[in-house]
PDB file of C-alpha atoms and ligand atoms in Angstrom:
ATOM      1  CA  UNK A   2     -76.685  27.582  10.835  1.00  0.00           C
ATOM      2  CA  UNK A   3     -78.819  29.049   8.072  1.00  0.00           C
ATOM      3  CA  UNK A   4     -81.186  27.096   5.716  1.00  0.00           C
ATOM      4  CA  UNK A   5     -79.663  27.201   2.211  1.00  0.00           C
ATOM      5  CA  UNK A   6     -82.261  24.718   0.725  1.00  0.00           C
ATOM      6  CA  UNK A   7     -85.531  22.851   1.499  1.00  0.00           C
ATOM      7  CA  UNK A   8     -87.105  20.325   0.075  1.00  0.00           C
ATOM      8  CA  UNK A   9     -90.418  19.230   0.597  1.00  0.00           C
ATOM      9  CA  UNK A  10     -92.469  16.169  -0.396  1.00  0.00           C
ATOM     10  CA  UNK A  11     -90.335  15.613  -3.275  1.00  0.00           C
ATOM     11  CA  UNK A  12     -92.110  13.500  -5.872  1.00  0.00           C
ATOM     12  CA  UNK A  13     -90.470  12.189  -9.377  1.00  0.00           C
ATOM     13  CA  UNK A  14     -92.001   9.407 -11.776  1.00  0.00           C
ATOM     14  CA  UNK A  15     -90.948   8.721 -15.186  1.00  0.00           C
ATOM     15  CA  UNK A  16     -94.072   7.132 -16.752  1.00  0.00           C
ATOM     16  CA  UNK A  17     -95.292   4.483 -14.438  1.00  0.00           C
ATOM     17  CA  UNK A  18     -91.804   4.578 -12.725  1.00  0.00           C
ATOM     18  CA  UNK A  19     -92.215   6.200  -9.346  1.00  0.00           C
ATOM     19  CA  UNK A  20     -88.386   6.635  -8.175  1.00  0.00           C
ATOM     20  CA  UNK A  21     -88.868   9.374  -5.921  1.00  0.00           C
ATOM     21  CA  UNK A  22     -91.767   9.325  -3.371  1.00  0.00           C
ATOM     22  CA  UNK A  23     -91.793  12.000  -0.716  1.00  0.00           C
ATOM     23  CA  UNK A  24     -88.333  13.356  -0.058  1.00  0.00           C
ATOM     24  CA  UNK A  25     -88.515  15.858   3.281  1.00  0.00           C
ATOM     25  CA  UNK A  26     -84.891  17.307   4.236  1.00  0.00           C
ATOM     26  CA  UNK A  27     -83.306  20.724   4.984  1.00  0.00           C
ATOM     27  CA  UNK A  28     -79.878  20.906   4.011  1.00  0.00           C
ATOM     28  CA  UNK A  29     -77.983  23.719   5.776  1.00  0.00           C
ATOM     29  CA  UNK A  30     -75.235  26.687   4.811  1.00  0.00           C
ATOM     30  CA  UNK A  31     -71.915  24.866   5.416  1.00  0.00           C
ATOM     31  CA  UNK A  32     -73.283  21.454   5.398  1.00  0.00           C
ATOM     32  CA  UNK A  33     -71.894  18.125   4.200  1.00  0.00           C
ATOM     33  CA  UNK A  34     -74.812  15.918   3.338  1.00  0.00           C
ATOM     34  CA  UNK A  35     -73.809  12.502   2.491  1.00  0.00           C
ATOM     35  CA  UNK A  36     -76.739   9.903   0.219  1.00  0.00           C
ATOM     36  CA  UNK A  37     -76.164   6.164   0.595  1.00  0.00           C
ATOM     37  CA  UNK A  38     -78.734   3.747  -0.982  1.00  0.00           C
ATOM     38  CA  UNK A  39     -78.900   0.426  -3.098  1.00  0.00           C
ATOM     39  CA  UNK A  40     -78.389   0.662  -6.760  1.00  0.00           C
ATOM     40  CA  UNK A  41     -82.043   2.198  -8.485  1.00  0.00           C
ATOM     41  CA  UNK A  42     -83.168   3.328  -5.038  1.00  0.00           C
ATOM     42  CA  UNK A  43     -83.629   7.119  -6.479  1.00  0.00           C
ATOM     43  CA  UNK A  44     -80.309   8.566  -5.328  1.00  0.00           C
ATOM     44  CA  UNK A  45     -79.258   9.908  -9.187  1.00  0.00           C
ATOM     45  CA  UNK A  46     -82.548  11.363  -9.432  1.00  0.00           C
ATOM     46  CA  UNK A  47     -82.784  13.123  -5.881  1.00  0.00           C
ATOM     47  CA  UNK A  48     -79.226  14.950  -6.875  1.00  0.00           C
ATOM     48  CA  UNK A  49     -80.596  15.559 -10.938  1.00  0.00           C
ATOM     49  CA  UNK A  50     -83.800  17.129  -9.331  1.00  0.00           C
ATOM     50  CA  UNK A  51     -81.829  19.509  -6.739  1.00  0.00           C
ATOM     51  CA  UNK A  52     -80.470  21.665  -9.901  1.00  0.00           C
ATOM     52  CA  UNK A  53     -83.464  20.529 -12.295  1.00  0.00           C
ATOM     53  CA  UNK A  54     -81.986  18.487 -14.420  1.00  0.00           C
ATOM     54  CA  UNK A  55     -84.734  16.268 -13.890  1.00  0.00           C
ATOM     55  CA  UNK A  56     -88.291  18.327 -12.856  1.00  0.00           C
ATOM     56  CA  UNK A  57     -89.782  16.756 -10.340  1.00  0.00           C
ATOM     57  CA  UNK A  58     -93.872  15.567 -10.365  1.00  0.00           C
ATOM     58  CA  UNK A  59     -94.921  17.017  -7.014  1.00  0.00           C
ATOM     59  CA  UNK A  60     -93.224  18.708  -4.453  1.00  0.00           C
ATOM     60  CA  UNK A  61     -90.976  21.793  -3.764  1.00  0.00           C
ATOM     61  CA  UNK A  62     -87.467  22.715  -3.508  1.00  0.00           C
ATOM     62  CA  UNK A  63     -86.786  26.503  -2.082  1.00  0.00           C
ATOM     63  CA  UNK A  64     -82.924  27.080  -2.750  1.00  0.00           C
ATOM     64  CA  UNK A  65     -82.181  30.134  -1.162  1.00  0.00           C
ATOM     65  CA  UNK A  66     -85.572  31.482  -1.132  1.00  0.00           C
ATOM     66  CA  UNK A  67     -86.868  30.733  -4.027  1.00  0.00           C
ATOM     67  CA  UNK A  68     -88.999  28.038  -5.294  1.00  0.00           C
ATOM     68  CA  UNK A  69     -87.047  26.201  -7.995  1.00  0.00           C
ATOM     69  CA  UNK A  70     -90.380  24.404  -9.308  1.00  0.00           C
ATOM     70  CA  UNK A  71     -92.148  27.726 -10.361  1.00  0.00           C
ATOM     71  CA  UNK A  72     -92.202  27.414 -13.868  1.00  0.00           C
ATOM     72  CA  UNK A  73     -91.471  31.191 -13.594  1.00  0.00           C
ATOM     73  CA  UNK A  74     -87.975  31.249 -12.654  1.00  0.00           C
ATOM     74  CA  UNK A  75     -85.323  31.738 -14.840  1.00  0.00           C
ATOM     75  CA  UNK A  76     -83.590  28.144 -14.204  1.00  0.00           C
ATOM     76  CA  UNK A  77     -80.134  28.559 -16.069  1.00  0.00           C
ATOM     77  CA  UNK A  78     -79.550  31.576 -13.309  1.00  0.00           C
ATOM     78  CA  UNK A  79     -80.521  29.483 -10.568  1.00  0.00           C
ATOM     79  CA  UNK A  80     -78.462  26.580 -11.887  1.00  0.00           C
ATOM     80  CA  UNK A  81     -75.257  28.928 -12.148  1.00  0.00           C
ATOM     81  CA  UNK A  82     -75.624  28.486  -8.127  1.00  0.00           C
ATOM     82  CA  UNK A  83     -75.554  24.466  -8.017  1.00  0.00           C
ATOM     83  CA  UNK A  84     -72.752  23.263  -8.955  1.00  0.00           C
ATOM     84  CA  UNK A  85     -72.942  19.497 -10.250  1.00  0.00           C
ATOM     85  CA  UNK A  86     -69.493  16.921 -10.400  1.00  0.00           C
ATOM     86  CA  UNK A  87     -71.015  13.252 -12.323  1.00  0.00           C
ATOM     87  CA  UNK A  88     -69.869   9.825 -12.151  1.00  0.00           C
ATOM     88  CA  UNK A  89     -68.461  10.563 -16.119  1.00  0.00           C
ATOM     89  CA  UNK A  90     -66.507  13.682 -15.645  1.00  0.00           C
ATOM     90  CA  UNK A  91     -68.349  15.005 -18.772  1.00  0.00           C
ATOM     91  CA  UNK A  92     -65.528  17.461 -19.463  1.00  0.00           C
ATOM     92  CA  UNK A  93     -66.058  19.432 -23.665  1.00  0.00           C
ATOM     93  CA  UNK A  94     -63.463  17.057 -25.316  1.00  0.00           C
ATOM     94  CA  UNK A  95     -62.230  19.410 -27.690  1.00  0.00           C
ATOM     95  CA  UNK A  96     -61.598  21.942 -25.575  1.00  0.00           C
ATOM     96  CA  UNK A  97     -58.237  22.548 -23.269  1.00  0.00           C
ATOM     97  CA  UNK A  98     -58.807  22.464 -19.656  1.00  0.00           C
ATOM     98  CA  UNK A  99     -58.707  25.446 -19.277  1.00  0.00           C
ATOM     99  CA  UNK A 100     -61.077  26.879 -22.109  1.00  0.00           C
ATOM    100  CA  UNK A 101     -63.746  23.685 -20.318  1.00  0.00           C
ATOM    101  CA  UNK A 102     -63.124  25.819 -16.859  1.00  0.00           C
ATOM    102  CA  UNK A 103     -63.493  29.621 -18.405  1.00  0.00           C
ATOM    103  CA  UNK A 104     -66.219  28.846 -20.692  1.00  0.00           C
ATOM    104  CA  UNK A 105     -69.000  28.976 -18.340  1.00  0.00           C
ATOM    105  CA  UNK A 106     -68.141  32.462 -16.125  1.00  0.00           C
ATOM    106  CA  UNK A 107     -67.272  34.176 -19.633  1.00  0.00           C
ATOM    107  CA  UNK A 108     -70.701  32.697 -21.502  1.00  0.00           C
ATOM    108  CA  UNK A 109     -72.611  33.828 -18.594  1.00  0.00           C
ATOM    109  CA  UNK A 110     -71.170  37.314 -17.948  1.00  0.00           C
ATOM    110  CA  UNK A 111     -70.070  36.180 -14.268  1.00  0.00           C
ATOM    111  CA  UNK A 112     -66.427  37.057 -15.163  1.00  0.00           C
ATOM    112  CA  UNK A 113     -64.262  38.492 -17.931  1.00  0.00           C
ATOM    113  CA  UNK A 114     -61.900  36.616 -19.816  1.00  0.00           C
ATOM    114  CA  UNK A 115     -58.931  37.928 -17.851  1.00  0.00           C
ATOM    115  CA  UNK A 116     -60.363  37.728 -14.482  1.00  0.00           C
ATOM    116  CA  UNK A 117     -61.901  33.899 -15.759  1.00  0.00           C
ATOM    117  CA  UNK A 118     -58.118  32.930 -16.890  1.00  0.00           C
ATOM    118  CA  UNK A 119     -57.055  34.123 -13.102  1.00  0.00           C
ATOM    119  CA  UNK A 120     -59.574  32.315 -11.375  1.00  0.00           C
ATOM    120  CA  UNK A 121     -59.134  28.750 -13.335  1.00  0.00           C
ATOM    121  CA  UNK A 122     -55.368  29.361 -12.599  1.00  0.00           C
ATOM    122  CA  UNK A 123     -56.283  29.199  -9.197  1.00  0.00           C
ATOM    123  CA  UNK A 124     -58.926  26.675  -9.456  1.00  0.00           C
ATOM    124  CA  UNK A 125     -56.085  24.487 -11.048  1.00  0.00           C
ATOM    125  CA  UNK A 126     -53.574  25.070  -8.329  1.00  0.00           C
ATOM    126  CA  UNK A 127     -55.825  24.088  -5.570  1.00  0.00           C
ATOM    127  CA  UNK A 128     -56.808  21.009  -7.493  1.00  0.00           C
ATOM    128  CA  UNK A 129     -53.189  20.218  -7.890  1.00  0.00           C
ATOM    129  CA  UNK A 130     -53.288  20.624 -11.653  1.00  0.00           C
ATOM    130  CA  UNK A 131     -51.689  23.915 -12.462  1.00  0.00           C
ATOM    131  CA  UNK A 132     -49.484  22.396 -14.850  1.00  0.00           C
ATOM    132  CA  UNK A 133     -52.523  21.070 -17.307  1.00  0.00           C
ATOM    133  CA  UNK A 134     -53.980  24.207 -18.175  1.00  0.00           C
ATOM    134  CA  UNK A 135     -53.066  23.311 -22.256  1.00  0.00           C
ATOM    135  CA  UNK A 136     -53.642  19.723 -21.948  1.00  0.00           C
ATOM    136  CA  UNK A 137     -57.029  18.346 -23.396  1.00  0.00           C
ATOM    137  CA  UNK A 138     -59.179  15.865 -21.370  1.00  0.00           C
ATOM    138  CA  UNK A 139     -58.137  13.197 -23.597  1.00  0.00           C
ATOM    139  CA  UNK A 140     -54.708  13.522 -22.552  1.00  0.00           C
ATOM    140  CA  UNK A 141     -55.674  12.992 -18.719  1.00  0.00           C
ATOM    141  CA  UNK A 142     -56.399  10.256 -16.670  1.00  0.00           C
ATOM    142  CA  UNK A 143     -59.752   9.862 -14.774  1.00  0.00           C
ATOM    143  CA  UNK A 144     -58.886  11.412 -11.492  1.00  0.00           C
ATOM    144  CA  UNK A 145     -57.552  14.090 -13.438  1.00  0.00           C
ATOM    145  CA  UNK A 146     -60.836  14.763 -15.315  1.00  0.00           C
ATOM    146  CA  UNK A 147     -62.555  14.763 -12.350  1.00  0.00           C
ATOM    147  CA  UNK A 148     -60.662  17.354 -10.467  1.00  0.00           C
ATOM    148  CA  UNK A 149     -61.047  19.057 -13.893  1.00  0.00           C
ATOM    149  CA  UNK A 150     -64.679  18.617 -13.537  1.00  0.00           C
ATOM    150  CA  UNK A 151     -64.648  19.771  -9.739  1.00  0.00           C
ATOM    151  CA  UNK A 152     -62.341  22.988 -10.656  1.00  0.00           C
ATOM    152  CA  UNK A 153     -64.911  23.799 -13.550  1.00  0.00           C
ATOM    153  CA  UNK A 154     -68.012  23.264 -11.493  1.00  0.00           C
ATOM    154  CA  UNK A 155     -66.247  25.889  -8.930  1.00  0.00           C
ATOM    155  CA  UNK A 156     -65.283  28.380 -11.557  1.00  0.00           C
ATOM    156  CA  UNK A 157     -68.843  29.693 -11.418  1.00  0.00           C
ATOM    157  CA  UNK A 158     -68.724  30.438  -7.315  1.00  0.00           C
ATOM    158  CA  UNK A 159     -71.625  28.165  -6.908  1.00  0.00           C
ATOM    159  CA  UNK A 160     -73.590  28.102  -3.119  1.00  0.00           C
ATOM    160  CA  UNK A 161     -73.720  24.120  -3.070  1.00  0.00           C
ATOM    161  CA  UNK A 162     -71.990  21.655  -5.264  1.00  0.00           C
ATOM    162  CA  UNK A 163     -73.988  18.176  -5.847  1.00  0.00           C
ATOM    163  CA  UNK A 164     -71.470  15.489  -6.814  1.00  0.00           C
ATOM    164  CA  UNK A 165     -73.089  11.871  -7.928  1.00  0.00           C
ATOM    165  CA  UNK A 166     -71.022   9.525  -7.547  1.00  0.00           C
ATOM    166  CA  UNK A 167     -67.379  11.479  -8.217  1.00  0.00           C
ATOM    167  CA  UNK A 168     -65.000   8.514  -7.622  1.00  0.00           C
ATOM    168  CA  UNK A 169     -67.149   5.510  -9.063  1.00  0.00           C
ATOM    169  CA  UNK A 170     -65.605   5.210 -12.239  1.00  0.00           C
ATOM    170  CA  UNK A 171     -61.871   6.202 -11.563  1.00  0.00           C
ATOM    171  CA  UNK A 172     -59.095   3.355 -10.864  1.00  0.00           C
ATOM    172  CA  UNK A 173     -58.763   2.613  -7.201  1.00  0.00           C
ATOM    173  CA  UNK A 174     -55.220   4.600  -7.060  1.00  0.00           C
ATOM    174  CA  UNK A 175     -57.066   8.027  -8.389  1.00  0.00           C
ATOM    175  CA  UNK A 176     -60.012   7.740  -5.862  1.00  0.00           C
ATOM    176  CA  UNK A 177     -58.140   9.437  -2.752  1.00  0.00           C
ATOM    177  CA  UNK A 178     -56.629  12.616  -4.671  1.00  0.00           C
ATOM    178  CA  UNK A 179     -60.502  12.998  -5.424  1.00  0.00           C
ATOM    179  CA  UNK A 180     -61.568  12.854  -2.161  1.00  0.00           C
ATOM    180  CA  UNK A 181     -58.554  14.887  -1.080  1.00  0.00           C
ATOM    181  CA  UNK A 182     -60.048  17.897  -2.959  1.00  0.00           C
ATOM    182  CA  UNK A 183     -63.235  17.270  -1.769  1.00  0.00           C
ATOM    183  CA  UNK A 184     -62.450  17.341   1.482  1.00  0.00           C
ATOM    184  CA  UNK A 185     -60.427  20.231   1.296  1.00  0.00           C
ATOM    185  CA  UNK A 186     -63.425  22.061  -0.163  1.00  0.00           C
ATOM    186  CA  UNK A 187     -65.854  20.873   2.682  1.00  0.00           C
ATOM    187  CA  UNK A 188     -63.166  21.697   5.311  1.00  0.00           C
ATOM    188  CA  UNK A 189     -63.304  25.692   3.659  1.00  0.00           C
ATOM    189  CA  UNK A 190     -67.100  25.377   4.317  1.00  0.00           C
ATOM    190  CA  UNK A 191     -68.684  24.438   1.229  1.00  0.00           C
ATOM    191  CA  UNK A 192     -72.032  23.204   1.414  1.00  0.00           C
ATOM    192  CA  UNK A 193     -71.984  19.607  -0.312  1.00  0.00           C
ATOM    193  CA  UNK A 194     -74.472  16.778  -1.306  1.00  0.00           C
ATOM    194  CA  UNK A 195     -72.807  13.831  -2.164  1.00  0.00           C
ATOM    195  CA  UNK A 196     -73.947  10.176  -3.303  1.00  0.00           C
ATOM    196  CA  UNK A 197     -71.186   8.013  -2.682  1.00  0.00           C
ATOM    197  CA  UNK A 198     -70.206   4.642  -2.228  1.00  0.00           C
ATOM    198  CA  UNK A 199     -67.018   5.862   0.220  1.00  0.00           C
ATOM    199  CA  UNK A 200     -68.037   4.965   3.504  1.00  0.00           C
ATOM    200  CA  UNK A 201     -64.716   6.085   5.154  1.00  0.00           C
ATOM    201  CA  UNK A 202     -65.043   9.446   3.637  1.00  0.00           C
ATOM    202  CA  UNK A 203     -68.754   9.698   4.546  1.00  0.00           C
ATOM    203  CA  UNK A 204     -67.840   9.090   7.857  1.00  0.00           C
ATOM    204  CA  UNK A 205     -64.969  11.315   8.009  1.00  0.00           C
ATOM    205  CA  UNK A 206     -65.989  14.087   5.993  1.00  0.00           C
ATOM    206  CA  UNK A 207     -70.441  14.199   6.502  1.00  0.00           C
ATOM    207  CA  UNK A 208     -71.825  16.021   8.784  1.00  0.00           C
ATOM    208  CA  UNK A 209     -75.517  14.221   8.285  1.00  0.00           C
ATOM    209  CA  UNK A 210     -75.882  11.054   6.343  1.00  0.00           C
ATOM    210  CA  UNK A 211     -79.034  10.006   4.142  1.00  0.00           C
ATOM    211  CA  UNK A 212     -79.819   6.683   3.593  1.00  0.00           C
ATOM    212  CA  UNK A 213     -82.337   6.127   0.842  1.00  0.00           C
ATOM    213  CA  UNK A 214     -84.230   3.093  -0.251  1.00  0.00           C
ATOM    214  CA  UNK A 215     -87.338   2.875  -2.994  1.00  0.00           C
ATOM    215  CA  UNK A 216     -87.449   6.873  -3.318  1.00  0.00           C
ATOM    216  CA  UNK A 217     -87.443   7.459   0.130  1.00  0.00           C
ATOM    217  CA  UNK A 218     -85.293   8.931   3.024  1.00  0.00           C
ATOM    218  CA  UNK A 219     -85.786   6.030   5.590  1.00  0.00           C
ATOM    219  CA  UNK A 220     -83.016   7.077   7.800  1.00  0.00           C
ATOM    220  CA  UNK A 221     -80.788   9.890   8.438  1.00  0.00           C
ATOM    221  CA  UNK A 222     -78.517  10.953  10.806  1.00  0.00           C
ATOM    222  CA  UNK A 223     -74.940  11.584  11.831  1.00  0.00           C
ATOM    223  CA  UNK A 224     -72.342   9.290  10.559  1.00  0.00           C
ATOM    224  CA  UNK A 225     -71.584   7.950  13.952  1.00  0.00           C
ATOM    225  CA  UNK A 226     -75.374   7.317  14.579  1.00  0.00           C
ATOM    226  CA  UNK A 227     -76.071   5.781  11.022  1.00  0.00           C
ATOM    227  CA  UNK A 228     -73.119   3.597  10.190  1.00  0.00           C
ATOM    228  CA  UNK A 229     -72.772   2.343  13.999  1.00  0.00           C
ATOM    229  CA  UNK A 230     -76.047   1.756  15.110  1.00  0.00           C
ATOM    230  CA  UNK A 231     -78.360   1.850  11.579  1.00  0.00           C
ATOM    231  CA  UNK A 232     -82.239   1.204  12.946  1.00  0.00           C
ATOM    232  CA  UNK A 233     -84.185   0.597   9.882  1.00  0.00           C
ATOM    233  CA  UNK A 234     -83.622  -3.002   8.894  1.00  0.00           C
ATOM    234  CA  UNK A 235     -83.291  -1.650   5.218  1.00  0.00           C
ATOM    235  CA  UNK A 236     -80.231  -0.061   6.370  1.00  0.00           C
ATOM    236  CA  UNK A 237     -78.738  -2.279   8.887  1.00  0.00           C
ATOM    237  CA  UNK A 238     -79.046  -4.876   5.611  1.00  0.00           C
ATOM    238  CA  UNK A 239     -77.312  -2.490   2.785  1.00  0.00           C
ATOM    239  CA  UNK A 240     -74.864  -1.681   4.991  1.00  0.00           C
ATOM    240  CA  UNK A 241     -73.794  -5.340   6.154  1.00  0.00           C
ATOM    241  CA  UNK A 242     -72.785  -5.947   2.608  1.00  0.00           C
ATOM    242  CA  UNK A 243     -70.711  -2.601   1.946  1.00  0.00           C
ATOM    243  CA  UNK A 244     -69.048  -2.495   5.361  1.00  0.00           C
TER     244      UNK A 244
HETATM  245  P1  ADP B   7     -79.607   5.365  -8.134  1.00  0.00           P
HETATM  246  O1  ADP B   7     -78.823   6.575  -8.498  1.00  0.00           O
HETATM  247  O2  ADP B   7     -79.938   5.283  -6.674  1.00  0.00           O
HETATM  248  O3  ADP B   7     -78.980   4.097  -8.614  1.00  0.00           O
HETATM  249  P2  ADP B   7     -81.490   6.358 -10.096  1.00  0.00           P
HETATM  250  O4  ADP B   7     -82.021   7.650  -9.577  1.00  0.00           O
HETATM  251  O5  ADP B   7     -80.454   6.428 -11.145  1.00  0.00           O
HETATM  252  O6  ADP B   7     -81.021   5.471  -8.858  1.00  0.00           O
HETATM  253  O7  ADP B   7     -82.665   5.504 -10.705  1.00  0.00           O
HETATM  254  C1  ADP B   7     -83.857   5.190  -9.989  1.00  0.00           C
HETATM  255  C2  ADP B   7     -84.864   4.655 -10.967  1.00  0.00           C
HETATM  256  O8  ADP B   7     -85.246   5.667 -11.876  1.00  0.00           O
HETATM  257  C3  ADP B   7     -84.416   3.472 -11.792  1.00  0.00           C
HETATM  258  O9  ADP B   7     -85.488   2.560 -11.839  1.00  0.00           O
HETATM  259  C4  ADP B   7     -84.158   4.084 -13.147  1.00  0.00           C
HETATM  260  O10 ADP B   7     -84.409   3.151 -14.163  1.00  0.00           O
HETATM  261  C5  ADP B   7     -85.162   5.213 -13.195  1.00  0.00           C
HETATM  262  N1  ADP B   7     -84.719   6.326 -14.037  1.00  0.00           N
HETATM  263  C6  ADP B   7     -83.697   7.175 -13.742  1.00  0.00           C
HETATM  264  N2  ADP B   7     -83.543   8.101 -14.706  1.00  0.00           N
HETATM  265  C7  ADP B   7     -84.487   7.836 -15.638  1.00  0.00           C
HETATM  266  C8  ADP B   7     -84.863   8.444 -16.885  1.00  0.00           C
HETATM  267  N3  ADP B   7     -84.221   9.523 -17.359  1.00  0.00           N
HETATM  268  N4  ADP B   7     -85.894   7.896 -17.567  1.00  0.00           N
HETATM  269  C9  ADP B   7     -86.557   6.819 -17.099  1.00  0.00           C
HETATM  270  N5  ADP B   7     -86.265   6.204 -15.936  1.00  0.00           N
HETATM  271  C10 ADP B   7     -85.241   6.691 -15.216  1.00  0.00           C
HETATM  272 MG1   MG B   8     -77.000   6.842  -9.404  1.00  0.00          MG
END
């Protein structure tokens, strides 16, 4: 396995706030890194500060290489390589789906129209929605939007997608042809960081699991290690009451 990004002594406040304090973890090519934690323990702003969405205080994060806190760096470029699925699908609204899954490798040059029209056909198929390529997001239901959201986030051939929280707001019938596409994509090798509430797919899909409490990593491991025999008594407690 290569290293495909590194983070070291991650720090992020906001104001007095500190939510992040000292994150240490390699995530490798190929992986599937899975982020459990309580509610406001820092797991939204781990994910946000992976693709700078947030910039972290202190602390580095070398994504293939390069050292996305030098102020130097050009960071829509590096961005175009992390691909991000949220909790709200956030798809353009007055767009169709496919014009939300072109925009992006047309704006930036990655792809011609043409070859961007292709591509999102393809993106749609293997999301199961080649038949929406007119429709508008309004006209979709959640788990729709979100394999929208996952199709569009592809359609720039990122190295690691970063999903927070994909299924959390989606009715409990749409939640498994989320995770259906998700797994798919980890299956084909994609390297994936993933906040979730899904224990069942964490365990069947993660290859590591990260358990996070008060801005901290306070125990990782595989998913057989971590949701059988959790150690830290901050774990062994979240996870008696979402088990
Ligand atoms: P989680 O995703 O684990 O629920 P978050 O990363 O969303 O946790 O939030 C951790 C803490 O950071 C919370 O106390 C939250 O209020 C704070 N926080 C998150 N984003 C911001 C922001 N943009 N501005 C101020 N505080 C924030
Ligand atoms: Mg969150």
């Amino acid at each position: 396995m290569t290293e495909l990004m590194k983070v070291v002594n991650l720090h992020k406040a906001f104001g007095e706030n500190q939510v992040l304090n000292g994150i240490d973890t390699i995530i490798q090519n190929g992986e599937v890194v899975v982020v459990i934690g309580p509610s406001g323990s820092g797991k939204s702003t781990f994910l946000r500060c992976l693709n700078l969405l947030e910039v972290p205080t202190a602390g580095s994060i070398i994504f293939e290489g390069i050292d996305l806190t030098d102020p130097k760096i050009d960071i829509f470029k590096v961005r175009e390589n992390l691909g991000m699925v949220f909790q709200s699908f956030n798809l353009f609204p007055h767009k169709t789906v496919m014009e939300n899954i072109c925009l992006a490798p047309i704006k930036s040059g990655l792809k011609t129209e043409a070859k961007a029209k292709e591509n999102g056909m393809r993106l749609l198929q293997q999301v199961g929605l080649e038949d929406k390529a007119e429709a508008y997001p309004n006209s979709l239901s959640g788990g729709q939007k979100q394999r929208i959201a996952i199709a569009r986030a592809l359609a720039m051939e990122p190295d690691v997608m970063l999903f927070d929280e994909p299924t959390s707001a989606l009715d409990p019938e749409m939640i498994g042809d989320v995770l259906k596409v998700m797994k798919d994509l980890a299956q084909e090798g994609m390297t994936m960081v993933i906040v979730t509430h899904e224990m069942g797919f964490a365990k069947e899909v993660g290859d590591r699991v990260l358990f996070m409490d008060e801005g901290k990593i306070v125990e990782e491991g595989t998913p057989t290690a971590l949701f059988d025999s959790p150690k830290h008594p901050c774990t062994i407690d979240f996870l008696s009451k979402v088990l």
